[in-house]
Amino acid sequence: MASVILGILLILVPLPLSAKAQTHGNLTLGSSLTANDQNSSWLSPSGEFSFGFRRMGTGAHFLAIWFEKIEDKTIVWSGNGDNLAPEGSKIQLTTDGRLVLADPNGGELWSPSPTVAGIAYAAMLDMGNFVLVGQNNVNLWETFSQPTDTILPTQRLVHGTKVNARYSKMNYSAGRFNFKIGDNGNLAFYATPDPLNDGSDIYWRSNTTSSGFQLIFNQSGQVYLAAKNGTLLKLITSDTVPTSEFYQRAILEYDGVFRQYIHPKMANSSSGRLIGWSNISDPVPQNLCTSVVQNIGSGACGLNSYCTLGNNLRPRCQCPLGYTLLDSTNEMNGCIQEFAPHNCNGSRRETDQFDFYKMPNTDWRQSDYEHSAAPTEDSCREACLADCFCAVAIFNGGTCWKKKLPLSNGRMDPSEPGTALIKFRINNSTSKFTGNGNKNSTLIIIGSVLLSSSVFVNLLLLLITYLIYRSFRSRDSKLSRPIQINQATGMETFTYQELQEATDEFKEELGRGAFGKVYKGVLRSEDTNFVAVKVLATRTGESEKEFEREVSAIGRTDHKNLVQLLGYCNEGQHRLLVYEFMSNGTLADFLFGASRPNWYRRIEIACNVARGLSYLHDDCTRHIIHCDIKPQNILLDGSLTAKISDFGLAKLLMVNQTRTITGVRGTRGYLAPEWFKNMPISSKVDVYSFGILLVELICCRKNYKPKVEIEAQIVLVDWAYDCYHDGSVLKLVESDEEASSDIKRVRRFVMTTLWCIQEDSVMRPTMKKITQMLERAVEVPVPPVSSSFISSI
Ligand SMILES: *[C@@H]1O[C@H](CO)[C@@H](O)[C@H](O)[C@H]1NC(C)=O
Ligand SMILES: *[C@@H]1O[C@H](CO)[C@@H](O)[C@H](O)[C@H]1NC(C)=O
Ligand SMILES: *[C@@H]1O[C@H](CO)[C@@H](O)[C@H](O)[C@H]1NC(C)=O
Ligand SMILES: *[C@@H]1O[C@H](CO)[C@@H](O)[C@H](O)[C@H]1NC(C)=O
Ligand SMILES: *[C@@H]1O[C@H](CO)[C@@H](O)[C@H](O)[C@H]1NC(C)=O
Ligand SMILES: *[C@@H]1O[C@H](CO)[C@@H](O)[C@H](O)[C@H]1NC(C)=O
Ligand SMILES: *[C@@H]1O[C@H](CO)[C@@H](O)[C@H](O)[C@H]1NC(C)=O
Ligand SMILES: *[C@@H]1O[C@H](CO)[C@@H](O)[C@H](O)[C@H]1NC(C)=O
Ligand SMILES: *[C@@H]1O[C@H](CO)[C@@H](O)[C@H](O)[C@H]1NC(C)=O
Ligand SMILES: *[C@@H]1O[C@H](CO)[C@@H](O)[C@H](O)[C@H]1NC(C)=O
Ligand SMILES: *[C@@H]1O[C@H](CO)[C@@H](O)[C@H](O)[C@H]1NC(C)=O
């Protein structure tokens, strides 16, 4: 048997060698082509189309039909694009009337589908159709009814026929996009999540439901949808060209766009006309980027990339800075993050590693996991920075949409209202695009880099950016001077004289508290590196060791909602602490000042403080009870992020005296009942104080306001309690439009407050739980009636 085949092979092998341009007519049974270096093919009578093997990469071949007379031999049909044939494979019209592609060992690689038998002869026709003909000249099978991605003039597709884009420009495997006329009569373009999956999203439809039956590409070059009786229903491409002068084809390209092309039949260089394929008619859809939205799947481009219409109105898939192509040879395959992702350990040093750059008119639809009100772009940025899952935030008209990886349905288009804030790790390569300092100028440069298409301009910009980056770098390095680190505490130490100089002899007082005065200072003769220097009230009876132990405990705390201790001085009777400088002062000034801060800012602050406290209580190596939570001890940094100050000091200095020193401030103040009742002090005292702080944040007034006319409103928590039980929390925020329109949250926050200020400390939730209540991670149960309120009624 094998020798018989071998015999046939030996006879047939010479055929294809001389077969080129040989077969202009009908192919008889027994004809075959072999995949090898010779470009063997079967030609149409006019010599314009060829059927045969095309070679790809390393000796793999696939069956194709192409324009024979065009320089690049443009392919219009392919057979085994996803099952390539090795060298020596053979396509044969067998003597028993079948067409089979077999590998050199005789294994079948491809055959027409649906299965065809009883072939009498085959022919490559002049219009580009390869047909298998049975007895009585019946067409059994033709490539025109089994298209791949291209259709040609005179081709007619009936409903159910699928046209599938290829995988990439040079990879003829099935790609993600296809179109077909459904049984419902609608011509629809689909984006599939992956080529093998049929669950897909429609990105263009003809709206010819119940009447569409066939897609016709007529001789004059129009592609249109027609009813069964041939009536035109919808033109898909409208231009007509003289068939005698131009080759034509229409193709669903790998990028998902259906385009029609023409090519002059004669090379006519004297006319100056562009030789090659040029498109006519508008592409379908006109803007792919804004058309494709997938529920499952990546959208028009791959995951983590975004789609833009290029100069030539072709969609392009690009990676945001800090991301790189997964497969450098295929931009539609998506991007991966180039930097180590945000570590979720809540560490503030980790958070400081990240920054953002802006991409206007950009969005990744469907990738958001959370959205919240954000009054400003900065607050949106902050929200994303604080959240280790957040990779990108979209700021759009007061709302901040947080997106996590992988990002899908990315697009940059003038019609997109949102601005994307892309989070990136500063120390990675992308940092050269964004100097630490002047964000605005570098952002403009990023914009230009993205928009500009000229390589030269890009290189120039890169150079400029690099120089700017260098100049920031060199400024930074001037700051550094030998730093003294204490071995035991791991903290930077300062001499008293240094701090005296830093604060210009303790000139500018920032505030004073139970523990001492605070002065503004500047380190290392640099005029921007402000610090706050706290001069602790001297005390006796505490050893050096104890002091340093407490200081290092404070220094080890590392959370973005805690004011960071930078170093200290412990010299004789001088004990000073050096903190980061908080440029926006205390929450007390901010909250009770002349103008009422925005509701959403207040929400942010509440969450900031809750997170900071939760960290102090539970997460840091040494559990710390603050003991003195109040608006005066909450500080705001340059971007109005709230940070808790003075933590750890109660333990450090006041351990035995707190009760007397802090004293009672007004009715019910911020102090938990335990303080007055000589009961054990636990972290729940902070929960109580936080409850008071929270209601102050909600209402933007002090808890105790003796001059209020209505007696029931003098103590805010009591009033809030009454309002809650009367179902009238709206009264609490009556004059505050933003808060009133967010009344559900107001109610939730009031309920949270009522939980915090439970008389019995055991009833109060932990700060972790409170944080979850504020962030809506858990439902807030109905708070129990507190005995302290009953007694006050
Ligand atoms: C191919 O065969 C058919 C049927 O025998 C015949 O009508 C046709 O003219 C042939 N074509 C060529 C180009 O020989
Ligand atoms: C086959 O075709 C390619 C381009 O289509 C050409 O470069 C090559 O020389 C051809 N080989 C032969 C043997 O004709
Ligand atoms: C074409 O792409 C498919 C899907 O990724 C891949 O499996 C196949 O190996 C590719 N073919 C070639 C020739 O690169
Ligand atoms: C089909 O209808 C949809 C929804 O009404 C519309 O958005 C779309 O533009 C229509 N398509 C065409 C080709 O007219
Ligand atoms: C192609 O179709 C268009 C639209 O129906 C028609 O105007 C044109 O005459 C047709 N051309 C041919 C050659 O049938
Ligand atoms: C052809 O079919 C369409 C839609 O089904 C119908 O509206 C039209 O009247 C038909 N025309 C003729 C000539 O039958
Ligand atoms: C070349 O182009 C010129 C100007 O468009 C035209 O007059 C001439 O007929 C063309 N020649 C051929 C061979 O097509
Ligand atoms: C070619 O396609 C572009 C869009 O991709 C379109 O704007 C342009 O009009 C087309 N060219 C012609 C000649 O129609
Ligand atoms: C950025 O981070 C990625 C992944 O961690 C790494 O592969 C790349 O080399 C880094 N680039 C630089 C400049 O450090
Ligand atoms: C958090 O993770 C970062 C990066 O892995 C690391 O540098 C930092 O030390 C960690 N912080 C804590 C408190 O674990
Ligand atoms: C950037 O920081 C990460 C985490 O802190 C670290 O693993 C990485 O080595 C750093 N890369 C550079 C280039 O400094």
CSV table of N, CA, C and O in Angstrom, one decimal, residues 10 17 28 67 118 121 177 266 280 425 459 496 538 540 712 724 739 763:
chain,number,residue,atom,x,y,z
A,10,LEU,N,6.0,9.5,-6.8
A,10,LEU,CA,7.1,9.6,-7.7
A,10,LEU,C,6.6,10.1,-9.0
A,10,LEU,O,7.3,10.9,-9.7
A,17,LEU,N,6.4,20.8,-10.1
A,17,LEU,CA,7.6,21.6,-10.4
A,17,LEU,C,7.4,22.4,-11.7
A,17,LEU,O,7.8,23.5,-11.8
A,28,THR,N,-7.9,17.8,-13.3
A,28,THR,CA,-8.5,16.5,-13.4
A,28,THR,C,-8.1,15.7,-12.1
A,28,THR,O,-7.2,16.1,-11.4
A,67,PHE,N,-4.0,37.0,-5.3
A,67,PHE,CA,-3.9,37.8,-6.6
A,67,PHE,C,-2.5,37.5,-7.2
A,67,PHE,O,-1.5,38.0,-6.7
A,118,GLY,N,-17.1,12.7,-4.5
A,118,GLY,CA,-17.7,12.6,-5.8
A,118,GLY,C,-17.3,13.7,-6.7
A,118,GLY,O,-18.1,14.1,-7.6
A,121,TYR,N,-14.1,17.2,-11.3
A,121,TYR,CA,-12.9,18.1,-11.5
A,121,TYR,C,-13.0,19.3,-10.6
A,121,TYR,O,-14.0,19.6,-10.0
A,177,PHE,N,-12.4,38.6,15.8
A,177,PHE,CA,-13.5,39.3,15.2
A,177,PHE,C,-14.2,38.5,14.1
A,177,PHE,O,-13.5,37.9,13.3
A,266,MET,N,-3.0,48.0,-13.9
A,266,MET,CA,-1.8,48.3,-14.6
A,266,MET,C,-0.9,49.1,-13.7
A,266,MET,O,-1.3,50.0,-13.0
A,280,ILE,N,-11.1,52.4,-0.3
A,280,ILE,CA,-12.2,53.3,-0.7
A,280,ILE,C,-13.3,53.1,0.3
A,280,ILE,O,-13.3,52.1,1.1
A,425,ARG,N,5.0,53.0,39.7
A,425,ARG,CA,6.0,52.9,40.7
A,425,ARG,C,7.1,53.9,40.3
A,425,ARG,O,7.7,53.8,39.2
A,459,LEU,N,12.2,61.6,20.2
A,459,LEU,CA,13.6,61.4,20.7
A,459,LEU,C,14.0,62.7,21.4
A,459,LEU,O,14.5,62.7,22.5
A,496,TYR,N,20.8,69.0,69.6
A,496,TYR,CA,20.0,70.1,70.0
A,496,TYR,C,20.3,71.3,69.2
A,496,TYR,O,19.4,72.0,68.7
A,538,THR,N,9.9,68.7,79.7
A,538,THR,CA,10.9,67.9,80.4
A,538,THR,C,10.3,67.2,81.6
A,538,THR,O,9.4,67.7,82.2
A,540,THR,N,11.1,64.1,84.7
A,540,THR,CA,12.1,63.2,85.3
A,540,THR,C,11.6,61.8,85.5
A,540,THR,O,10.4,61.6,85.2
A,712,ALA,N,-31.8,71.1,73.0
A,712,ALA,CA,-31.5,69.7,72.5
A,712,ALA,C,-30.3,69.6,71.5
A,712,ALA,O,-29.9,68.5,71.3
A,724,TYR,N,-31.7,60.5,64.8
A,724,TYR,CA,-31.6,59.1,64.3
A,724,TYR,C,-32.9,58.4,64.7
A,724,TYR,O,-33.6,57.7,63.9
A,739,ALA,N,-24.2,67.0,51.5
A,739,ALA,CA,-24.5,65.9,52.4
A,739,ALA,C,-26.0,65.5,52.4
A,739,ALA,O,-26.3,64.4,52.4
A,763,MET,N,-19.3,46.9,74.0
A,763,MET,CA,-20.3,47.1,72.9
A,763,MET,C,-19.7,47.8,71.7
A,763,MET,O,-20.2,47.6,70.6
